[in-house]
Amino acid sequence: MELIQIILLALIQGLTEFLPISSSAHLILAPYVFGYTDQGLAFDLAVHLGTLLAVIMYFRREITLMAQDWFASLAEGGKPTANSRLGWAIILATIPVMLTGSLIKNLVEHELRAPLVIATTTIVIGLLLWWADHYSRRNKDISEMNFKHALFIGIAQAISLIPGTSRSGITMAAALMLGYTREAASRFSFLLSIPTILASVLWVGKGLFSSEEAVNWLDLGLGVLLSFAAAYTTIHFFLRFIERIGMAPFVIYRLVLGVVILGFLYL
């Protein structure tokens, strides 16, 4: 891979993974737009690893407290806390995407990686995100997350396996529909990404490490570092400004992108 291609794709992944605009769509479309050959699953794995490390680093204090309370709740006589309940909610919300992913893995990796699919989901989920943000009450905090809500968000996350949907976009939309604030919806979506991306990295990585194809570790390492930096910065500023700016800029971007893709396909 050329250096400029590595930088471009790593920044695309880092910037789009946690914004509600679909990182998978941008990674799939990048070779079409810039004329590169497909970067392959190894590089996709590397940049996803970078975003995983970024969200873990950013939420390290919350993760530590949540893990401590979760394990304490398992002990005899352990009492549930807000942190332990949040831990259980994330586990529950992860189950639907794991089950769905194991069933439709080949479909997602081959048949659904098409510009028309991406254009359709980009527009449809963009409209759904606008509706959820515009009409929701937005008065619940993340501490009010219960198992019923977590399961609903988890089912929504399973739909994000379709390229162009956006994992963060559809989980934020689902949380907004349930009445959570923009920050709470975003924070739960980011925390929920940890087991989801981790499972994806392990699943794909298992196949790559067992293959005999040569791996350029320098390219992959650079991809990890750049996507980490971009993702960490994105999370910080998104959480800082989302209550003020709302979802409208991302909805507009999704609609424009979807229309542009359709234009290239049919005009």
PDB file of C-alpha atoms in Angstrom, residues 113 173 203 235 264 266:
ATOM      1  CA  ARG A 113     -20.730  -4.998   0.065  1.00  0.00           C
ATOM      2  CA  ALA A 173     -31.094   6.261  17.051  1.00  0.00           C
ATOM      3  CA  TRP A 203     -13.059 -13.375  14.383  1.00  0.00           C
ATOM      4  CA  ILE A 235     -14.851  10.587  20.601  1.00  0.00           C
ATOM      5  CA  PHE A 264     -22.819   7.689  -9.830  1.00  0.00           C
ATOM      6  CA  TYR A 266     -27.536   5.556 -12.436  1.00  0.00           C
TER       7      TYR A 266
END
